[in-house]
């Protein structure tokens, strides 16, 4: 019957859903794929992890998934990250961050040739261009990034990788994104570069963003529509990523199953930043509060205030069906619910999408938080958390309703169509790819 469905005004643009595979998430991803819980078909694999994830990559290729290689160059170019997990990428410098001389093609230090060889030898369909983090006074590297993108395109073509796409990761601060002159310079600098999708990672933004922050982020992204390229919001989770996509500011999003929903560059540039930042105990996504809770805290809330089970539990038998399953396998709960949200909005016509998002997602979450405010037995920590979430959701609903009226009909970001690339051969050896 699906073959008889006709869209009178054209098929709605699909919201691109990319799953980032973190350093230790490969087993979870494989398990979720095997169980049918994870239906995503686009994945980002970091270069530092790529050659360690042969089994997962083979599984993704069997599923004809789109694989994007994150070159990890931004991390390898910063003081704090180059000596951490990023050092397992095939092209780190020895005992120092990458610098300008490492991007000069034809030299012993150049990383452009190793990246192009790696992408071609491993049958990668898309590779992220090697770019710097431009915040905290590092915007002088933008010109280097432009040249590197062009050089990578030439090297890929020269080696027979004409069909290997390049995406451009733009990594900036929230203050930079908010500045009109900076946005103008970034858009101007990206014009004409040989890349497909632009990826935007903003330090200081992501899941849990304030209502004003979400509204300003959406407004800022409309300037990037001038490029005519799909825009992927990277490291953004919660209702924030849905809002940005539903309002047409971005073409899609990327985050991990258990994290990478908010980005901060503090640990990249500040030697005094706390180690292990972002690493914590297992959490469960509570959509009615638009936040993650530690499993123990969620269990305590559900046990102390039994009505909270009705408010925040997952009664859907095709997902969890009860609290115990929700808390015992929070990853499956998260990906199923996220996929349903995205699929629902993707099938909604653009003219109705933002209104549908506000009423079906933001308003419903706010109503749940309103009900939770009346719970009589939660402990003080739970009360504070619920109150904070309720205030934020109320404000988010107000701001987005006002934004709808203010924007009116908008031109949506270009659709990020899935790029099919299935290599005839599997991964090859990487012995020759060490960075000189």
JSON list of C-alpha atoms in Angstrom, two decimals, residues 170-258:
[
{"chain": "A", "resi": 170, "resn": "UNK", "atom": "CA", "xyz": [32.49, 24.18, 11.80]},
{"chain": "A", "resi": 171, "resn": "UNK", "atom": "CA", "xyz": [33.36, 24.30, 15.51]},
{"chain": "A", "resi": 172, "resn": "UNK", "atom": "CA", "xyz": [32.75, 27.65, 17.20]},
{"chain": "A", "resi": 173, "resn": "UNK", "atom": "CA", "xyz": [31.52, 29.17, 20.45]},
{"chain": "A", "resi": 174, "resn": "UNK", "atom": "CA", "xyz": [27.95, 30.26, 21.14]},
{"chain": "A", "resi": 175, "resn": "UNK", "atom": "CA", "xyz": [29.17, 33.87, 21.32]},
{"chain": "A", "resi": 176, "resn": "UNK", "atom": "CA", "xyz": [30.66, 33.56, 17.83]},
{"chain": "A", "resi": 177, "resn": "UNK", "atom": "CA", "xyz": [27.44, 32.09, 16.46]},
{"chain": "A", "resi": 178, "resn": "UNK", "atom": "CA", "xyz": [25.46, 34.95, 17.96]},
{"chain": "A", "resi": 179, "resn": "UNK", "atom": "CA", "xyz": [27.67, 37.65, 16.43]},
{"chain": "A", "resi": 180, "resn": "UNK", "atom": "CA", "xyz": [26.30, 38.84, 13.04]},
{"chain": "A", "resi": 181, "resn": "UNK", "atom": "CA", "xyz": [29.71, 39.87, 11.70]},
{"chain": "A", "resi": 182, "resn": "UNK", "atom": "CA", "xyz": [31.24, 36.53, 12.61]},
{"chain": "A", "resi": 183, "resn": "UNK", "atom": "CA", "xyz": [28.39, 34.67, 10.93]},
{"chain": "A", "resi": 184, "resn": "UNK", "atom": "CA", "xyz": [28.81, 36.79, 7.82]},
{"chain": "A", "resi": 185, "resn": "UNK", "atom": "CA", "xyz": [32.54, 36.02, 7.67]},
{"chain": "A", "resi": 186, "resn": "UNK", "atom": "CA", "xyz": [31.96, 32.31, 8.20]},
{"chain": "A", "resi": 187, "resn": "UNK", "atom": "CA", "xyz": [29.30, 32.06, 5.51]},
{"chain": "A", "resi": 188, "resn": "UNK", "atom": "CA", "xyz": [31.46, 34.07, 3.10]},
{"chain": "A", "resi": 189, "resn": "UNK", "atom": "CA", "xyz": [34.48, 31.86, 3.80]},
{"chain": "A", "resi": 190, "resn": "UNK", "atom": "CA", "xyz": [32.52, 28.66, 3.21]},
{"chain": "A", "resi": 191, "resn": "UNK", "atom": "CA", "xyz": [31.10, 29.81, -0.11]},
{"chain": "A", "resi": 192, "resn": "UNK", "atom": "CA", "xyz": [32.48, 27.77, -2.98]},
{"chain": "A", "resi": 193, "resn": "UNK", "atom": "CA", "xyz": [34.34, 25.20, -0.89]},
{"chain": "A", "resi": 194, "resn": "UNK", "atom": "CA", "xyz": [34.06, 21.59, -2.15]},
{"chain": "A", "resi": 195, "resn": "UNK", "atom": "CA", "xyz": [31.94, 20.05, 0.60]},
{"chain": "A", "resi": 196, "resn": "UNK", "atom": "CA", "xyz": [28.50, 18.47, 0.88]},
{"chain": "A", "resi": 197, "resn": "UNK", "atom": "CA", "xyz": [27.04, 18.93, 4.37]},
{"chain": "A", "resi": 198, "resn": "UNK", "atom": "CA", "xyz": [28.05, 21.56, 6.89]},
{"chain": "A", "resi": 199, "resn": "UNK", "atom": "CA", "xyz": [28.26, 20.35, 10.51]},
{"chain": "A", "resi": 200, "resn": "UNK", "atom": "CA", "xyz": [27.87, 22.94, 13.24]},
{"chain": "A", "resi": 201, "resn": "UNK", "atom": "CA", "xyz": [29.23, 22.20, 16.72]},
{"chain": "A", "resi": 202, "resn": "UNK", "atom": "CA", "xyz": [28.77, 25.07, 19.17]},
{"chain": "A", "resi": 203, "resn": "UNK", "atom": "CA", "xyz": [30.58, 25.25, 22.49]},
{"chain": "A", "resi": 204, "resn": "UNK", "atom": "CA", "xyz": [28.16, 26.16, 25.26]},
{"chain": "A", "resi": 205, "resn": "UNK", "atom": "CA", "xyz": [25.06, 24.79, 23.55]},
{"chain": "A", "resi": 206, "resn": "UNK", "atom": "CA", "xyz": [23.11, 21.53, 23.49]},
{"chain": "A", "resi": 207, "resn": "UNK", "atom": "CA", "xyz": [20.68, 19.55, 25.60]},
{"chain": "A", "resi": 208, "resn": "UNK", "atom": "CA", "xyz": [19.28, 21.64, 28.44]},
{"chain": "A", "resi": 209, "resn": "UNK", "atom": "CA", "xyz": [19.78, 24.92, 26.57]},
{"chain": "A", "resi": 210, "resn": "UNK", "atom": "CA", "xyz": [17.68, 27.82, 27.79]},
{"chain": "A", "resi": 211, "resn": "UNK", "atom": "CA", "xyz": [14.59, 28.90, 25.88]},
{"chain": "A", "resi": 212, "resn": "UNK", "atom": "CA", "xyz": [16.34, 32.09, 24.78]},
{"chain": "A", "resi": 213, "resn": "UNK", "atom": "CA", "xyz": [19.39, 30.08, 23.74]},
{"chain": "A", "resi": 214, "resn": "UNK", "atom": "CA", "xyz": [17.33, 27.80, 21.51]},
{"chain": "A", "resi": 215, "resn": "UNK", "atom": "CA", "xyz": [15.52, 30.74, 19.91]},
{"chain": "A", "resi": 216, "resn": "UNK", "atom": "CA", "xyz": [18.78, 32.61, 19.20]},
{"chain": "A", "resi": 217, "resn": "UNK", "atom": "CA", "xyz": [20.44, 29.48, 17.82]},
{"chain": "A", "resi": 218, "resn": "UNK", "atom": "CA", "xyz": [17.55, 28.96, 15.39]},
{"chain": "A", "resi": 219, "resn": "UNK", "atom": "CA", "xyz": [17.65, 32.59, 14.27]},
{"chain": "A", "resi": 220, "resn": "UNK", "atom": "CA", "xyz": [21.42, 32.45, 13.71]},
{"chain": "A", "resi": 221, "resn": "UNK", "atom": "CA", "xyz": [21.28, 29.32, 11.56]},
{"chain": "A", "resi": 222, "resn": "UNK", "atom": "CA", "xyz": [19.06, 30.94, 8.95]},
{"chain": "A", "resi": 223, "resn": "UNK", "atom": "CA", "xyz": [22.11, 32.93, 7.79]},
{"chain": "A", "resi": 224, "resn": "UNK", "atom": "CA", "xyz": [23.83, 29.68, 6.83]},
{"chain": "A", "resi": 225, "resn": "UNK", "atom": "CA", "xyz": [20.98, 28.81, 4.44]},
{"chain": "A", "resi": 226, "resn": "UNK", "atom": "CA", "xyz": [22.70, 31.11, 1.95]},
{"chain": "A", "resi": 227, "resn": "UNK", "atom": "CA", "xyz": [25.21, 28.31, 1.35]},
{"chain": "A", "resi": 228, "resn": "UNK", "atom": "CA", "xyz": [22.49, 26.10, -0.11]},
{"chain": "A", "resi": 229, "resn": "UNK", "atom": "CA", "xyz": [23.97, 23.14, 1.78]},
{"chain": "A", "resi": 230, "resn": "UNK", "atom": "CA", "xyz": [22.40, 20.77, 4.31]},
{"chain": "A", "resi": 231, "resn": "UNK", "atom": "CA", "xyz": [23.17, 21.78, 7.92]},
{"chain": "A", "resi": 232, "resn": "UNK", "atom": "CA", "xyz": [23.71, 19.19, 10.66]},
{"chain": "A", "resi": 233, "resn": "UNK", "atom": "CA", "xyz": [23.61, 20.32, 14.29]},
{"chain": "A", "resi": 234, "resn": "UNK", "atom": "CA", "xyz": [26.32, 18.28, 15.98]},
{"chain": "A", "resi": 235, "resn": "UNK", "atom": "CA", "xyz": [26.42, 17.36, 19.69]},
{"chain": "A", "resi": 236, "resn": "UNK", "atom": "CA", "xyz": [22.87, 18.62, 20.32]},
{"chain": "A", "resi": 237, "resn": "UNK", "atom": "CA", "xyz": [20.23, 16.61, 22.19]},
{"chain": "A", "resi": 238, "resn": "UNK", "atom": "CA", "xyz": [16.99, 16.99, 24.13]},
{"chain": "A", "resi": 239, "resn": "UNK", "atom": "CA", "xyz": [14.15, 19.08, 22.80]},
{"chain": "A", "resi": 240, "resn": "UNK", "atom": "CA", "xyz": [16.75, 21.54, 21.48]},
{"chain": "A", "resi": 241, "resn": "UNK", "atom": "CA", "xyz": [17.72, 19.43, 18.45]},
{"chain": "A", "resi": 242, "resn": "UNK", "atom": "CA", "xyz": [14.05, 18.75, 17.63]},
{"chain": "A", "resi": 243, "resn": "UNK", "atom": "CA", "xyz": [13.22, 22.46, 17.86]},
{"chain": "A", "resi": 244, "resn": "UNK", "atom": "CA", "xyz": [16.05, 23.45, 15.52]},
{"chain": "A", "resi": 245, "resn": "UNK", "atom": "CA", "xyz": [15.01, 20.84, 12.95]},
{"chain": "A", "resi": 246, "resn": "UNK", "atom": "CA", "xyz": [11.26, 21.42, 13.34]},
{"chain": "A", "resi": 247, "resn": "UNK", "atom": "CA", "xyz": [11.66, 25.14, 12.69]},
{"chain": "A", "resi": 248, "resn": "UNK", "atom": "CA", "xyz": [13.62, 24.41, 9.52]},
{"chain": "A", "resi": 249, "resn": "UNK", "atom": "CA", "xyz": [16.88, 25.97, 10.70]},
{"chain": "A", "resi": 250, "resn": "UNK", "atom": "CA", "xyz": [18.82, 22.72, 10.30]},
{"chain": "A", "resi": 251, "resn": "UNK", "atom": "CA", "xyz": [18.55, 19.64, 8.09]},
{"chain": "A", "resi": 252, "resn": "UNK", "atom": "CA", "xyz": [19.31, 17.14, 10.83]},
{"chain": "A", "resi": 253, "resn": "UNK", "atom": "CA", "xyz": [21.30, 16.40, 13.94]},
{"chain": "A", "resi": 254, "resn": "UNK", "atom": "CA", "xyz": [23.94, 14.15, 15.46]},
{"chain": "A", "resi": 255, "resn": "UNK", "atom": "CA", "xyz": [24.50, 12.88, 18.97]},
{"chain": "A", "resi": 256, "resn": "UNK", "atom": "CA", "xyz": [25.41, 9.62, 20.66]},
{"chain": "A", "resi": 257, "resn": "UNK", "atom": "CA", "xyz": [23.20, 7.05, 22.37]},
{"chain": "A", "resi": 258, "resn": "UNK", "atom": "CA", "xyz": [24.47, 7.87, 25.84]}
]
